[in-house]
XYZ file of C-alpha atoms in Angstrom:
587
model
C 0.000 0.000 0.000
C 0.904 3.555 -0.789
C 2.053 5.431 2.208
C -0.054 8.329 2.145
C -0.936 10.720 5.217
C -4.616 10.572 5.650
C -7.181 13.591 4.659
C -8.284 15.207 7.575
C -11.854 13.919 8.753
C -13.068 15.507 11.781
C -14.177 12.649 14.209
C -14.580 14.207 17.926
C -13.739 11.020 19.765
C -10.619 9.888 17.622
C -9.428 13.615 18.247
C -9.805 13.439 21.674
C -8.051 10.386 22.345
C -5.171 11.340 20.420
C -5.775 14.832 21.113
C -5.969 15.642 17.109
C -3.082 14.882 16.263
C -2.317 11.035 15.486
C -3.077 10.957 11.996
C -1.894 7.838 9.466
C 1.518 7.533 9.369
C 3.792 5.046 7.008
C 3.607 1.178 8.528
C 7.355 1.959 9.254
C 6.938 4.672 12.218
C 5.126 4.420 15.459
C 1.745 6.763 15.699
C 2.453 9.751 17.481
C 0.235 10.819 20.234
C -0.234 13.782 21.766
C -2.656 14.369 25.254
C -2.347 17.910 26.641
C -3.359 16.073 30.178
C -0.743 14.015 30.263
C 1.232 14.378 33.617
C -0.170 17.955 34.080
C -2.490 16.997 37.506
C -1.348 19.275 38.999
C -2.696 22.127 36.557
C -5.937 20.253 37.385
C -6.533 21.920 40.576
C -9.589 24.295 40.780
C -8.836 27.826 39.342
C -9.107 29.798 36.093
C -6.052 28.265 34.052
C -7.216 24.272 35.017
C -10.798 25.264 34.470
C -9.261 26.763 30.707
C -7.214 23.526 29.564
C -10.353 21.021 31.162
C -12.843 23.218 28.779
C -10.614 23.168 26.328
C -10.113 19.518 26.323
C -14.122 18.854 26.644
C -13.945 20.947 23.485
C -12.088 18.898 21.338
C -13.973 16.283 22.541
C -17.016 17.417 21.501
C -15.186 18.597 17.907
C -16.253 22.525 18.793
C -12.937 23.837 17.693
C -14.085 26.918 18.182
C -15.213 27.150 22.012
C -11.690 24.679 22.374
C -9.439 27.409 20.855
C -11.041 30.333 23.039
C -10.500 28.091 25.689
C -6.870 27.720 24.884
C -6.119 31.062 24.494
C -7.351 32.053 27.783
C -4.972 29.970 29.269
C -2.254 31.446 27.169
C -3.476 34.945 28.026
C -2.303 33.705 31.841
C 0.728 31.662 30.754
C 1.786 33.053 27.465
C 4.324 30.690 26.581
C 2.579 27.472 28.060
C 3.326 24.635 25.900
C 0.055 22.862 26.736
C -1.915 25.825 25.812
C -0.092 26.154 22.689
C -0.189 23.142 21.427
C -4.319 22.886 22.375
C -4.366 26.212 20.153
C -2.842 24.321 17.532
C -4.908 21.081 17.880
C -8.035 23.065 17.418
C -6.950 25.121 14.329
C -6.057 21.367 12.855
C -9.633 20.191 13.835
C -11.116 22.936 11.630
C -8.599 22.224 8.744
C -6.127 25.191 9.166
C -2.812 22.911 9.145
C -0.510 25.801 8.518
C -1.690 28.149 10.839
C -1.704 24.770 13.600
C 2.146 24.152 12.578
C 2.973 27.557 13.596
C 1.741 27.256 16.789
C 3.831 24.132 17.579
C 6.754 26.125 16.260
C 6.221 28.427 19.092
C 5.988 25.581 21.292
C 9.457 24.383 20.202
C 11.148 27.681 20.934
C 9.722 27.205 24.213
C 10.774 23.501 25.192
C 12.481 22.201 22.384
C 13.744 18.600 23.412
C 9.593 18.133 25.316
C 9.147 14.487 23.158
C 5.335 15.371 22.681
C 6.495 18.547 21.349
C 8.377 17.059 18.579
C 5.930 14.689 18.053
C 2.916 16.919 17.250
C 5.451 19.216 15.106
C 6.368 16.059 13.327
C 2.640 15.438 12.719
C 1.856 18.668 11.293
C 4.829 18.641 9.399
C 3.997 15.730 7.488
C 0.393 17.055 6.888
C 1.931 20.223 5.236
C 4.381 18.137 3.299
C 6.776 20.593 5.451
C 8.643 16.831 6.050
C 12.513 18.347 4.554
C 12.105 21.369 6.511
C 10.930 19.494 9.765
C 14.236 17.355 9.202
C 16.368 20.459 9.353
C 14.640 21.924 12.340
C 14.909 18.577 14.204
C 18.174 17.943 13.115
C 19.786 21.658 14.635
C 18.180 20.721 17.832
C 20.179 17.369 18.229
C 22.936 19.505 17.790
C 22.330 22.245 20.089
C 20.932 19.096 22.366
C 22.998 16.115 21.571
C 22.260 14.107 24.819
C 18.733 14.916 25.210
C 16.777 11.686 23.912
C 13.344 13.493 22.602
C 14.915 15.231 19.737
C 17.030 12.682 18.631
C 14.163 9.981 18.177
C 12.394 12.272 16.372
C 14.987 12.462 13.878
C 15.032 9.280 13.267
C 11.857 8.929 13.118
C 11.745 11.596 10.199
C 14.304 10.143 8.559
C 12.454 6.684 8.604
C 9.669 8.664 6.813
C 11.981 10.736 4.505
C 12.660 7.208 3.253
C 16.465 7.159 4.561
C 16.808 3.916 6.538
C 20.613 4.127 6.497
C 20.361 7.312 8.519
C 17.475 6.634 10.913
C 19.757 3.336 12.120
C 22.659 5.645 12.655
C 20.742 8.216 14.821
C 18.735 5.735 16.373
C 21.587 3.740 17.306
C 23.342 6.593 19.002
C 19.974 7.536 20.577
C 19.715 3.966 22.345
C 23.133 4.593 24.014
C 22.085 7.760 25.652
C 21.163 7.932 29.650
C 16.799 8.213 30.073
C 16.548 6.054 26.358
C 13.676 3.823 26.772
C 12.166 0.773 24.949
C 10.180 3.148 22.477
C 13.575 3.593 21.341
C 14.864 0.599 20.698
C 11.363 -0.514 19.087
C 12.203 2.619 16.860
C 15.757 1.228 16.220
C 14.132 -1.848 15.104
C 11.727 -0.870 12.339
C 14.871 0.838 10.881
C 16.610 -1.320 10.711
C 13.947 -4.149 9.277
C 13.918 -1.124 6.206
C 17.251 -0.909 5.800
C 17.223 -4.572 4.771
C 18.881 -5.923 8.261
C 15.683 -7.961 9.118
C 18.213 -10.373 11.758
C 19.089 -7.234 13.717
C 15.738 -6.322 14.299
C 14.354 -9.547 15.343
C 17.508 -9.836 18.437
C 16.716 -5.767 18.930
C 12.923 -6.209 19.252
C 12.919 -10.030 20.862
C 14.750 -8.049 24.004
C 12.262 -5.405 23.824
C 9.446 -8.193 24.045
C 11.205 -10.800 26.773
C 11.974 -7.145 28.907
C 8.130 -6.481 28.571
C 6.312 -9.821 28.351
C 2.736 -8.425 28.747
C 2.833 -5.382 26.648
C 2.344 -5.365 22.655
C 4.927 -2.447 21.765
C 7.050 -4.887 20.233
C 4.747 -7.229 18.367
C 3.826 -5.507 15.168
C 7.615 -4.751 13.934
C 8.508 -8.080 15.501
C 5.736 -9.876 13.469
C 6.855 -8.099 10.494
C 10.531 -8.986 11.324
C 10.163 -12.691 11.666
C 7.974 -12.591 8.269
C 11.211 -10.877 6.581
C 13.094 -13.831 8.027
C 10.339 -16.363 6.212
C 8.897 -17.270 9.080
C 5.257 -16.960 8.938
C 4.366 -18.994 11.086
C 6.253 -16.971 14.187
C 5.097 -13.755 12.627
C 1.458 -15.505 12.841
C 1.733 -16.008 16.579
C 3.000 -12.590 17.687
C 0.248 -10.861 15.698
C -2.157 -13.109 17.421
C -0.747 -12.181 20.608
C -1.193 -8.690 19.587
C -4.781 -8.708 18.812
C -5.518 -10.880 21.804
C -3.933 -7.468 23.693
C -5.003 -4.292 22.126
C -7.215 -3.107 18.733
C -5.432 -3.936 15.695
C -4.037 -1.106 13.139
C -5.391 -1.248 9.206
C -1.853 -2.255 8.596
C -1.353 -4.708 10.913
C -4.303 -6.724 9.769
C -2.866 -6.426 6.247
C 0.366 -8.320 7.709
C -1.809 -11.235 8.899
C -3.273 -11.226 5.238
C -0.021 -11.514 3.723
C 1.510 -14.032 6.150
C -1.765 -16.367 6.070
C -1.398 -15.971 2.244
C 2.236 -17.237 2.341
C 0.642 -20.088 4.515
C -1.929 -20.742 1.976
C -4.800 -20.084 4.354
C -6.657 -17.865 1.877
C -10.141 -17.790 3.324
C -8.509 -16.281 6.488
C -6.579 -14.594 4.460
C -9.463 -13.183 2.852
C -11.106 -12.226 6.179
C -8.097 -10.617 7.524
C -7.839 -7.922 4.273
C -11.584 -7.470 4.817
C -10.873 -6.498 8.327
C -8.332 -4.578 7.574
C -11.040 -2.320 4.898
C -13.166 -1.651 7.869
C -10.526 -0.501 10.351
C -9.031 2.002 7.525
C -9.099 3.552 4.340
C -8.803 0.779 1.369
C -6.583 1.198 -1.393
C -5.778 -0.247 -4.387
C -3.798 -3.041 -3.235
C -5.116 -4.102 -0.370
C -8.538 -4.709 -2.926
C -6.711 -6.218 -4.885
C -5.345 -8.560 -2.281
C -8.878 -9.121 -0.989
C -9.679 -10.517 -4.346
C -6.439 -12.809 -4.931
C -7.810 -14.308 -1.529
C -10.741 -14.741 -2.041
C -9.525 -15.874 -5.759
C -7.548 -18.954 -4.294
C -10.028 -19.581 -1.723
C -12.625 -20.512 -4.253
C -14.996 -17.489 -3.737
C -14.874 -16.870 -7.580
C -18.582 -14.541 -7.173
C -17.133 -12.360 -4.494
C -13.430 -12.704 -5.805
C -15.105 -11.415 -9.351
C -16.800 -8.685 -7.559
C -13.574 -8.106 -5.381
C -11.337 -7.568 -9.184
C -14.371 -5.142 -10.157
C -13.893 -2.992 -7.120
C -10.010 -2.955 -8.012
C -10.761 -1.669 -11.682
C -13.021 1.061 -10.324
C -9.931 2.196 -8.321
C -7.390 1.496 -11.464
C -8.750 0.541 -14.720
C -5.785 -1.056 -16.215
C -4.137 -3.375 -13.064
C -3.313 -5.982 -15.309
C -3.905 -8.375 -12.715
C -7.730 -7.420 -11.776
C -8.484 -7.434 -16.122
C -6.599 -11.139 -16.476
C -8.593 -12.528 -13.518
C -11.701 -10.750 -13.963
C -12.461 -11.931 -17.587
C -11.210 -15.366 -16.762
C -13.646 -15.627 -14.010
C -16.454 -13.703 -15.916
C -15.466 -16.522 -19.011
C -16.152 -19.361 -16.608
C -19.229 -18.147 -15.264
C -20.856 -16.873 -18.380
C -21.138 -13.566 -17.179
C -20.736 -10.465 -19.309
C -19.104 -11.946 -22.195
C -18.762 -9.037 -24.041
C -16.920 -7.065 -20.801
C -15.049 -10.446 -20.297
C -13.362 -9.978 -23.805
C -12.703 -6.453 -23.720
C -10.811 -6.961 -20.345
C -9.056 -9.824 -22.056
C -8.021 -7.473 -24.896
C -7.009 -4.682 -22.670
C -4.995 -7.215 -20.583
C -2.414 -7.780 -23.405
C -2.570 -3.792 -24.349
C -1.868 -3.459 -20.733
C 0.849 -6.470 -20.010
C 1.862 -7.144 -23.491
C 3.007 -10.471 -25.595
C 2.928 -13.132 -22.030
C 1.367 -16.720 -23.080
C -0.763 -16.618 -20.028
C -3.052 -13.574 -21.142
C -3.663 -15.088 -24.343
C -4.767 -18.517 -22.477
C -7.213 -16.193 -20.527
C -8.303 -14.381 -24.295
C -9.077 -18.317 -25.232
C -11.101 -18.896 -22.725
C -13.133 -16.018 -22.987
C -13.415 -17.045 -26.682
C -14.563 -20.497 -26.535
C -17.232 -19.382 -23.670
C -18.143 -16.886 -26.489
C -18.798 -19.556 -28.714
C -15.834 -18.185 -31.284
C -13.179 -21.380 -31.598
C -11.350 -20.253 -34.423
C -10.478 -17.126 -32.718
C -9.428 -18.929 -29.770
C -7.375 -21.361 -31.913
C -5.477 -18.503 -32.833
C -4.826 -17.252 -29.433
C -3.915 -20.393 -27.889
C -1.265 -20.574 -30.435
C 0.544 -17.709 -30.024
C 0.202 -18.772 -26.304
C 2.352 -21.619 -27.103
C 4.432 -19.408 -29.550
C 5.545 -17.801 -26.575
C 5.939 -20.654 -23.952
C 5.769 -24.192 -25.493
C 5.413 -25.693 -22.158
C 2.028 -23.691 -21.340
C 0.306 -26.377 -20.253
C -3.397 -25.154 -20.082
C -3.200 -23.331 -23.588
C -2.048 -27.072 -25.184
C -4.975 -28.667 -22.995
C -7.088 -26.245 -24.715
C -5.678 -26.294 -28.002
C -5.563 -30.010 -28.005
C -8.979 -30.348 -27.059
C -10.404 -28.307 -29.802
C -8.477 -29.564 -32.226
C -9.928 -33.220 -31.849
C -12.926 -31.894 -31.177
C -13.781 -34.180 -28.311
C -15.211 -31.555 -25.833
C -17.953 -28.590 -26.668
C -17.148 -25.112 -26.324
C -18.044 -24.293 -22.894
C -17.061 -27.761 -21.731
C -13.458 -26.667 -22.795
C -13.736 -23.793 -20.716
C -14.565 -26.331 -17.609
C -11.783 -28.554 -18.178
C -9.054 -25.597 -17.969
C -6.269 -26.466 -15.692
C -7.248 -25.640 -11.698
C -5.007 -23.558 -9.799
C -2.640 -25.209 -8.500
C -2.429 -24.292 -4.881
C 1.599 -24.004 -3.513
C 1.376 -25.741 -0.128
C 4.736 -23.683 1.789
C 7.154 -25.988 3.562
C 7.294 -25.339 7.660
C 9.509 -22.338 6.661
C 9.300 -20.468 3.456
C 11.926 -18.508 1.971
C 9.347 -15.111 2.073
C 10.675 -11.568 0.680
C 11.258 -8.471 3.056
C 8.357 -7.337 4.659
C 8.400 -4.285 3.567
C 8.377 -5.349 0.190
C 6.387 -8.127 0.329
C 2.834 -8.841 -0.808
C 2.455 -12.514 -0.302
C 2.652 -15.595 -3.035
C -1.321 -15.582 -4.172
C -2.037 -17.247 -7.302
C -4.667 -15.514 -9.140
C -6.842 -16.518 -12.166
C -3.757 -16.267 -14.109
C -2.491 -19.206 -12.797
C -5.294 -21.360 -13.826
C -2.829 -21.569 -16.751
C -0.453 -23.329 -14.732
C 0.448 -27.348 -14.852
C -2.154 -29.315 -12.583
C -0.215 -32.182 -11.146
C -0.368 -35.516 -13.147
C -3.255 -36.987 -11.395
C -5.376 -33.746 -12.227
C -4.409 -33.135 -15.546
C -6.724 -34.356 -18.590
C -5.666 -36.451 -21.036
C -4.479 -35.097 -24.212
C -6.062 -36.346 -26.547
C -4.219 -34.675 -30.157
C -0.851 -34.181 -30.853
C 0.481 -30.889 -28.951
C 1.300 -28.223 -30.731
C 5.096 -27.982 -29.647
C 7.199 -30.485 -27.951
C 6.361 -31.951 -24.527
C 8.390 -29.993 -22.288
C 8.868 -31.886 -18.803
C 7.076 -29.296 -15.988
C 9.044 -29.392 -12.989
C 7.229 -28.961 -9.744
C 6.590 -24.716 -8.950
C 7.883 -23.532 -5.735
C 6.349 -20.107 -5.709
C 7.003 -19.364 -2.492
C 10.678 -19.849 -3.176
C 10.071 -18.041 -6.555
C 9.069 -14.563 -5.004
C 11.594 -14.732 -2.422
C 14.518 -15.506 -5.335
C 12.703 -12.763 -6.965
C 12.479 -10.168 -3.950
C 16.196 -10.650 -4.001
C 16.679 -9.685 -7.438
C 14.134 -6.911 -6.507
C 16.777 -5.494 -3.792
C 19.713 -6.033 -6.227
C 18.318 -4.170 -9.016
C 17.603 -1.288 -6.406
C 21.374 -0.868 -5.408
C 22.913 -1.178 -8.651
C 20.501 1.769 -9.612
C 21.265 3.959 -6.403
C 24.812 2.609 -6.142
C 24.918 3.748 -10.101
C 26.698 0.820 -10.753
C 25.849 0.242 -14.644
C 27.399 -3.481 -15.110
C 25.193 -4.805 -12.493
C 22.356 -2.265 -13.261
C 22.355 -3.371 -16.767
C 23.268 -7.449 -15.793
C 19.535 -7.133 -14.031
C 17.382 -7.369 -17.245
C 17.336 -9.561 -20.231
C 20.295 -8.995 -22.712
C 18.061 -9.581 -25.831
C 15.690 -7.004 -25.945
C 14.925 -3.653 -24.544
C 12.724 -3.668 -21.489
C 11.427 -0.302 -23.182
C 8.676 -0.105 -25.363
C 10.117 1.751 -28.861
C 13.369 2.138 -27.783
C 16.355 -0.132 -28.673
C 18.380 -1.937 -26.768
C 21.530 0.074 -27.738
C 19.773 2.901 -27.242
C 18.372 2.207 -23.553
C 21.802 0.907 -22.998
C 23.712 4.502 -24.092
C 20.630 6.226 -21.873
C 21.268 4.211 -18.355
C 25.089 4.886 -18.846
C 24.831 8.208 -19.353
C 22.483 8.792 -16.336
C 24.110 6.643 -13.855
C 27.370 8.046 -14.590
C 26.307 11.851 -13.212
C 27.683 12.942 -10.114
C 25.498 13.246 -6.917
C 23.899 10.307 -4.875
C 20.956 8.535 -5.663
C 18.079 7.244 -3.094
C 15.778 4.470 -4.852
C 13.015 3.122 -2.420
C 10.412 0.959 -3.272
C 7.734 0.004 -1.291
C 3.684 -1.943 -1.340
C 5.284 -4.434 -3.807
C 2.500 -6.569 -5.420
C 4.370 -10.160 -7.216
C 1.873 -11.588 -9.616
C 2.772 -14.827 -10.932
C 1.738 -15.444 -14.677
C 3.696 -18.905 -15.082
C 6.423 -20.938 -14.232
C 8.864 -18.353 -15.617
C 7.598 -15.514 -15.520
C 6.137 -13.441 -12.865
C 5.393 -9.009 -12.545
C 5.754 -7.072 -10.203
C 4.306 -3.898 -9.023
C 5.620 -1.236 -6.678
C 5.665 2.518 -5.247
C 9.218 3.757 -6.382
C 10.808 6.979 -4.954
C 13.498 8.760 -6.663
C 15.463 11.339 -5.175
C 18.770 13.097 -6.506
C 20.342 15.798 -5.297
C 18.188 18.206 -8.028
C 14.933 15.901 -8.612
C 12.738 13.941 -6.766
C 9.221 11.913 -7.815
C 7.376 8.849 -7.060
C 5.440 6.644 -9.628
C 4.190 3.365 -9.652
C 6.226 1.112 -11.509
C 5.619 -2.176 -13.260
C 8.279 -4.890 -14.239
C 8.282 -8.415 -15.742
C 10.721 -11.039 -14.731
C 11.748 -13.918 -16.742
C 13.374 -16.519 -15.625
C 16.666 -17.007 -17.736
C 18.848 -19.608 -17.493
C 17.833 -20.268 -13.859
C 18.466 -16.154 -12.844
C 15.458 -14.074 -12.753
C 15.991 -10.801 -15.067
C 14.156 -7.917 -15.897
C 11.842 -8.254 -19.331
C 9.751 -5.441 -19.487
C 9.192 -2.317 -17.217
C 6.707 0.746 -17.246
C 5.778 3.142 -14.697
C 3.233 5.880 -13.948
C 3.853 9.109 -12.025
C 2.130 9.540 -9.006
């Protein structure tokens, strides 16, 4: 999923208990909360400026910014350089919308305790609302220095830097900031989830496992940890601390995505399915998490709500290749819509280009539609492009002898063949990962013997021997040569860079290889450094040797920045996995 900071929706009780100021926040930082009663009894006591924060307070509550601020303010007409009062004024200015005028009141709160940890935290909040995030790093970053022992402001750094995207630095900071006298678990939880971004997923899970045996009963460390031990490819650990989680305290959006993804990885779909649904109602949906709703549901035989599921995905994005390839195969096998079924078809090789598996699913919608020349046709170039695509010479085979009707052939495609993972699967990063769900596409995969039909023509290429499929050992050979590609490209190192993707064609539409060759070289040889991030990957696996996968990329150099949504399309050469095909879209 995109990591997006939430629009601002006005809910009194949710502002309250985070005092207005714990909006969404990337899966890799901890919320920040901010409660202008916290430790300040003793302001409590009957008189004018208690009476002022309590109203104040009852305010919010009640979402009457208005009657909250002039509450505020006559506190700050008493104590004029109150932080509590300051940052109430600036809580209620956010509650009607007015971010900018609410980040210069915690500005004046800074000047007035600058290393206060709720301080920071609210100013980091705003910050990030006003896309002020570069400028909050600055700020933050001069107060270390005029502060260097003080832990408050040095979290917060690398906190920002966490959601700046700069793992590298958030472990440095944070490690320094663990050393210091008055650092606390928070801080080595921190330390953790940097370091599971940077990539150092074994570090995390001995930082956070010490956070968790110090604390036994409380759930601080679970999430990252769960994530962790899913980086490591254990699912079946991450599975356990997330159930000790929810068995503790109310689940995030994000967390219950994590449950989807390991329980997919464990081929539990239908709880898989139930956790993404969860995770819809506790938080905004996005594309991805629809569209890992409907790969559950997909694989857990739910093919009415799974087709409904891919519908609500192309409402969001029209042409996710994935939701067009699984929607017309499931509308071909239900009869549904044929005429929708085949323009999704067609779209899907617009979309995804020449790949055997979207012409199998163009066949099928064919011979539901009655039309088995055309599908003839397609099922060829299927096997043009992969000989070995079993399904397409099922099909083929089948209507060439003519021993099955039309929609008969469409009930004897291939099933899904369901990966069972071994007690511990090799799984990608989990910040990268979405995990190994076959979709409709994969109904073009080879059944095992016992399932198969009998063919009962000649095929139309030479038998091929199909190996077994160990997806779940596919995506995590693939995540690797996800992470590789990534630091040739920010390391600029071209050999590798260029050693990623197929040496027989350009993975650019209309340009050459020589060409795309002379264009990488020249732009990884400029000076400056490079930051590539990727993040909410999405593998898709079309067939044995070939799988896509989607991403949010971020670029930054030291003169350009931009984030887009990037597709690429692995083949499986020679036993490597390279780079085919790649497009992206600017965000």
């Amino acid at each position: 999923m995109t990591d997006m900071i939430r629009p601002h929706r006005p809910r009194a009780f949710a502002l309250i208990a985070s005092f207005s100021l714990c909006l969404s926040l990337s899966a890799q930082a901890a919320p920040i909360v901010f409660d202008p009663l916290d430790n300040t009894e003793a302001l409590m006591t009957p008189g004018a400026y208690g009476d002022d924060l309590k109203q104040g307070t009852e305010a919010l509550a009640s979402g009457d910014s208005v009657a909250a601020q002039a509450a505020f303010m006559r506190a700050l007409s008493r104590r004029p350089d109150d932080v509590v009062a300051l940052l109430g004024v600036a809580s209620s200015m956010q509650l009607r919308g007015e971010r900018l005028a609410a980040l210069n009141w915690t500005l004046r709160a800074i000047k007035q305790q600058p290393t206060d940890a709720k301080v920071l935290e609210a100013h980091t909040r705003l910050s990030l609302e006003n896309g002020d995030l570069p400028a909050a790093i600055e700020r933050v970053r001069s107060i270390v220095s005029a502060h260097p022992a003080a832990v408050p402001p040095g979290q917060a750094l690398g906190r920002l830097y966490l959601l700046d995207r700069q793992p590298a630095k958030a472990v440095d900071e944070l490690t320094r900031v663990v050393e210091l006298p008055g650092s606390d678990a928070t801080a080595r939880v921190d330390l953790g989830k940097a370091l599971l971004s940077a990539g150092r997923a074994d570090e995390a899970v001995s930082v956070l496992d010490q956070v968790r045996a110090e604390m036994p009963g409380s759930s601080l460390a679970l999430s990252p940890l769960a994530r962790a031990e899913f980086a490591r490819a254990r699912p079946e650990i991450a599975l356990a601390h997330l159930t000790s989680l929810e068995g503790l305290t109310s689940m995030s959006a994000s967390d219950y995505v994590l449950k989807g993804d390991v329980l997919s990885a464990l081929s539990r779909h239908q709880d898989a399915a139930d956790a993404y649904a969860r995770a819809a109602d506790t938080g905004p949906a996005d594309t991805l998490l629809a569209l890992k709703h409907a790969q559950a549901l997909d694989r857990a035989g739910r093919g009415d709500e799974a087709l409904a599921a891919y519908e609500d995905v192309l409402a969001r994005d029209a042409d996710n290749l994935v939701a067009l390839n699984n929607a017309a195969f499931l509308s071909a096998t239900r009869r549904l819509d044929l005429d929708k079924a085949l323009e999704r078809a067609q779209r899907s090789l617009r979309v995804g280009g020449e790949q055997a598996a979207l012409y199998d699913t163009l066949a099928t919608v064919q011979i539901a539609r009655g039309d088995t020349e055309a599908a003839r046709q397609s099922l060829q170039q299927a096997l043009k492009l992969d000989p070995g695509h079993a399904s397409a010479r099922e099909r083929l085979a089948n209507l060439t002898s003519e021993a099955a009707p039309a929609v008969a052939g469409v009930a004897q495609a291939a099933p899904a063949r369901t990966v069972e993972s071994p007690a511990e699967p090799a799984t990608p990063r989990a910040s990268d990962v979405m995990a190994p769900v076959a979709t409709a596409a994969s109904a073009t995969a080879a059944a095992p013997p016992e399932e198969e039909a009998p063919v009962t023509a000649a095929p139309a290429a030479p038998e091929r021997a199909v190996e077994p499929v160990d997806a779940v050992q596919d995506q995590a050979d693939l995540s690797d040569a996800l992470e590789r590609w990534r630091m040739a490209w920010q390391g600029e190192q071209y050999n590798a860079y260029v050693d990623a993707y197929v040496a027989d064609t350009s993975p650019i539409a209309g340009m050459s290889r020589k060409r795309w060759e002379q264009d990488r070289q020249r732009k990884l040889s400029k000076p400056g450094r490079l930051e590539i991030t990727i993040e909410s990957v999405e593998w898709t696996r079309i067939d044995d040797d070939t799988w896509m996968s989607r991403f949010v990329q971020h670029y930054a150099s030291s003169n350009y920045r931009d984030k887009s949504l990037k597709t690429l399309t692995w083949s499986r050469r020679d036993g490597q996995w390279r780079i085919e095909s790649e497009a992206a879209k600017t965000l």
